[in-house]
XYZ file of N, CA and C in Angstrom:
261
model
N 0.853 -1.180 0.000
C 0.000 0.000 0.000
C 0.897 1.240 0.000
N 0.626 2.129 -0.912
C 1.417 3.354 -0.988
C 0.885 4.380 0.000
N 1.679 5.410 0.241
C 1.250 6.478 1.137
C -0.016 7.152 0.629
N -0.088 7.352 -0.684
C -1.253 8.012 -1.273
C -2.516 7.196 -1.057
N -2.443 5.887 -1.279
C -3.641 5.062 -1.091
C -3.995 4.938 0.387
N -3.002 4.942 1.264
C -3.271 4.899 2.703
C -3.984 6.166 3.149
N -3.525 7.296 2.653
C -4.165 8.574 2.995
C -5.585 8.595 2.447
N -5.777 8.126 1.233
C -7.117 8.098 0.628
C -8.046 7.195 1.430
N -7.546 6.056 1.902
C -8.358 5.165 2.737
C -8.768 5.852 4.032
N -7.868 6.589 4.632
C -8.163 7.306 5.876
C -9.204 8.393 5.621
N -9.054 9.120 4.542
C -10.016 10.179 4.205
C -11.398 9.572 3.945
N -11.447 8.462 3.211
C -12.729 7.797 2.946
C -13.390 7.327 4.237
N -12.597 6.816 5.158
C -13.127 6.386 6.455
C -13.666 7.579 7.238
N -12.973 8.703 7.194
C -13.423 9.918 7.866
C -14.761 10.386 7.281
N -14.878 10.390 5.964
C -16.125 10.805 5.314
C -17.260 9.854 5.700
N -16.992 8.575 5.671
C -18.008 7.584 6.025
C -18.462 7.747 7.475
N -17.521 7.946 8.368
C -17.839 8.125 9.782
C -18.645 9.394 10.006
N -18.275 10.469 9.334
C -18.995 11.732 9.485
C -20.413 11.624 8.929
N -20.580 10.922 7.812
C -21.930 10.704 7.271
C -22.817 9.983 8.277
N -22.263 8.954 8.874
C -23.010 8.188 9.868
C -23.361 9.051 11.075
N -22.420 9.844 11.537
C -22.638 10.717 12.692
C -23.720 11.757 12.393
N -23.657 12.375 11.213
C -24.650 13.387 10.832
C -26.028 12.739 10.725
N -26.092 11.548 10.172
C -27.368 10.841 10.064
C -27.962 10.593 11.455
N -27.136 10.191 12.382
C -27.604 9.931 13.751
C -28.010 11.218 14.462
N -27.269 12.292 14.235
C -27.649 13.586 14.814
C -29.001 14.046 14.280
N -29.230 13.866 12.977
C -30.514 14.255 12.388
C -31.661 13.473 13.018
N -31.469 12.176 13.174
C -32.499 11.345 13.803
C -32.734 11.806 15.241
N -31.673 12.037 15.965
C -31.798 12.492 17.348
C -32.593 13.786 17.432
N -32.267 14.744 16.573
C -32.948 16.035 16.602
C -34.394 15.927 16.137
N -34.596 15.351 14.942
C -35.929 15.368 14.330
C -36.902 14.351 14.932
N -36.399 13.205 15.383
C -37.287 12.155 15.883
C -37.419 12.123 17.403
N -36.480 12.754 18.114
C -36.529 12.729 19.574
C -36.587 14.123 20.188
N -35.574 14.936 19.937
C -35.481 16.234 20.600
C -36.643 17.149 20.242
N -36.888 17.355 18.949
C -37.958 18.271 18.534
C -39.334 17.838 19.051
N -39.713 16.554 18.894
C -41.020 16.152 19.434
C -41.111 16.283 20.957
N -40.075 15.874 21.675
C -40.131 15.989 23.141
C -40.244 17.438 23.588
N -39.509 18.323 22.941
C -39.608 19.744 23.271
C -40.998 20.271 22.951
N -41.531 19.858 21.832
C -42.869 20.302 21.440
C -43.922 19.811 22.430
N -43.857 18.550 22.786
C -44.814 17.991 23.749
C -44.678 18.646 25.114
N -43.463 19.022 25.486
C -43.207 19.588 26.812
C -43.795 20.983 26.974
N -44.219 21.617 25.896
C -44.789 22.970 25.980
C -46.160 22.981 26.656
N -46.822 21.859 26.628
C -48.154 21.775 27.228
C -48.154 20.719 28.322
N -48.792 21.029 29.445
C -48.856 20.069 30.546
C -49.642 18.818 30.167
N -50.582 18.963 29.243
C -51.402 17.814 28.827
C -50.613 16.800 27.989
N -49.607 17.268 27.262
C -48.868 16.368 26.372
C -47.441 16.099 26.837
N -47.006 16.750 27.886
C -45.612 16.634 28.334
C -45.278 15.205 28.744
N -44.204 14.707 28.181
C -43.660 13.404 28.570
C -42.620 13.630 29.666
N -41.821 14.657 29.466
C -40.870 15.106 30.480
C -41.025 16.626 30.590
N -40.616 17.212 31.712
C -40.733 18.662 31.863
C -39.921 19.409 30.786
N -40.368 20.616 30.467
C -39.733 21.427 29.422
C -38.257 21.671 29.715
N -37.928 21.967 30.953
C -36.525 22.213 31.307
C -35.676 20.991 30.985
N -36.150 19.829 31.340
C -35.397 18.598 31.076
C -35.297 18.313 29.576
N -36.367 18.566 28.839
C -36.336 18.353 27.387
C -35.303 19.262 26.731
N -35.218 20.491 27.199
C -34.244 21.428 26.631
C -32.823 21.119 27.088
N -32.676 20.703 28.323
C -31.347 20.392 28.858
C -30.796 19.096 28.268
N -31.655 18.110 28.160
C -31.235 16.797 27.661
C -30.663 16.872 26.252
N -31.267 17.699 25.421
C -30.830 17.827 24.026
C -30.271 19.218 23.764
N -29.669 19.813 24.760
C -29.253 21.205 24.727
C -28.464 21.654 23.524
N -27.470 20.911 23.115
C -26.601 21.418 22.047
C -26.785 20.721 20.703
N -27.776 19.857 20.570
C -27.974 19.167 19.294
C -28.312 20.165 18.185
N -28.989 21.253 18.534
C -29.327 22.267 17.527
C -28.083 22.982 17.012
N -27.072 23.093 17.836
C -25.820 23.730 17.418
C -24.888 22.741 16.726
N -24.894 21.503 17.171
C -24.004 20.489 16.596
C -24.379 20.114 15.168
N -25.652 19.969 14.906
C -26.084 19.476 13.596
C -25.621 20.360 12.444
N -25.851 21.675 12.454
C -25.397 22.481 11.313
C -23.879 22.498 11.145
N -23.154 22.457 12.239
C -21.691 22.450 12.160
C -21.212 21.161 11.502
N -21.770 20.044 11.925
C -21.350 18.773 11.358
C -21.845 18.580 9.929
N -22.997 19.145 9.591
C -23.456 19.094 8.205
C -22.516 19.897 7.301
N -22.064 21.045 7.773
C -21.123 21.860 6.991
C -19.781 21.142 6.853
N -19.315 20.529 7.925
C -18.059 19.778 7.877
C -18.170 18.621 6.892
N -19.289 17.903 6.924
C -19.511 16.796 5.991
C -19.537 17.299 4.552
N -20.201 18.406 4.307
C -20.245 18.969 2.952
C -18.839 19.302 2.464
N -18.013 19.877 3.331
C -16.623 20.168 2.963
C -15.839 18.888 2.667
N -16.018 17.883 3.503
C -15.331 16.607 3.274
C -15.748 15.993 1.952
N -17.046 16.028 1.659
C -17.526 15.440 0.420
C -17.015 16.203 -0.798
N -16.917 17.527 -0.694
C -16.326 18.300 -1.789
C -14.846 17.971 -1.935
N -14.200 17.723 -0.823
C -12.767 17.437 -0.826
C -12.456 16.119 -1.540
N -13.312 15.116 -1.388
C -13.051 13.815 -2.008
C -13.563 13.745 -3.445
N -14.284 14.765 -3.881
C -14.764 14.802 -5.266
C -13.594 15.064 -6.200
N -13.764 14.755 -7.492
C -12.707 15.092 -8.445
C -12.390 16.588 -8.377
N -11.138 16.915 -8.405
C -10.668 18.299 -8.259
C -11.028 18.912 -6.922
N -11.358 18.094 -5.941
C -11.759 18.576 -4.618
C -10.711 19.418 -3.921
N -9.464 18.962 -3.866
C -8.458 19.764 -3.172
C -8.265 21.150 -3.781
N -8.560 21.297 -5.063
C -8.411 22.609 -5.699
C -9.618 23.513 -5.418
N -10.779 22.911 -5.138
C -11.985 23.704 -4.938
C -12.254 24.035 -3.478
N -11.691 23.263 -2.563
C -11.895 23.487 -1.128
C -10.625 24.064 -0.532
N -10.797 25.005 0.332
C -9.627 25.517 1.040
C -9.194 26.799 0.594
């Protein structure tokens, strides 16, 4: 294995891992955090108190856009002519 192919394998693994992480963050936000926060606004529908719903998923709203942007950069980087277009 050459250095170039080893580096490419590492980059591909990083992209794959980031895709998986972003997918899981999206599920966490859209399928768990958002509904729980929404339900917590009313005492009739609250599963957990509003404070706990906001605290439990406190930074998922900030993490998701950052990781989506990072993934987009990684995907542009591995595209043909990627190193010339990114950076």
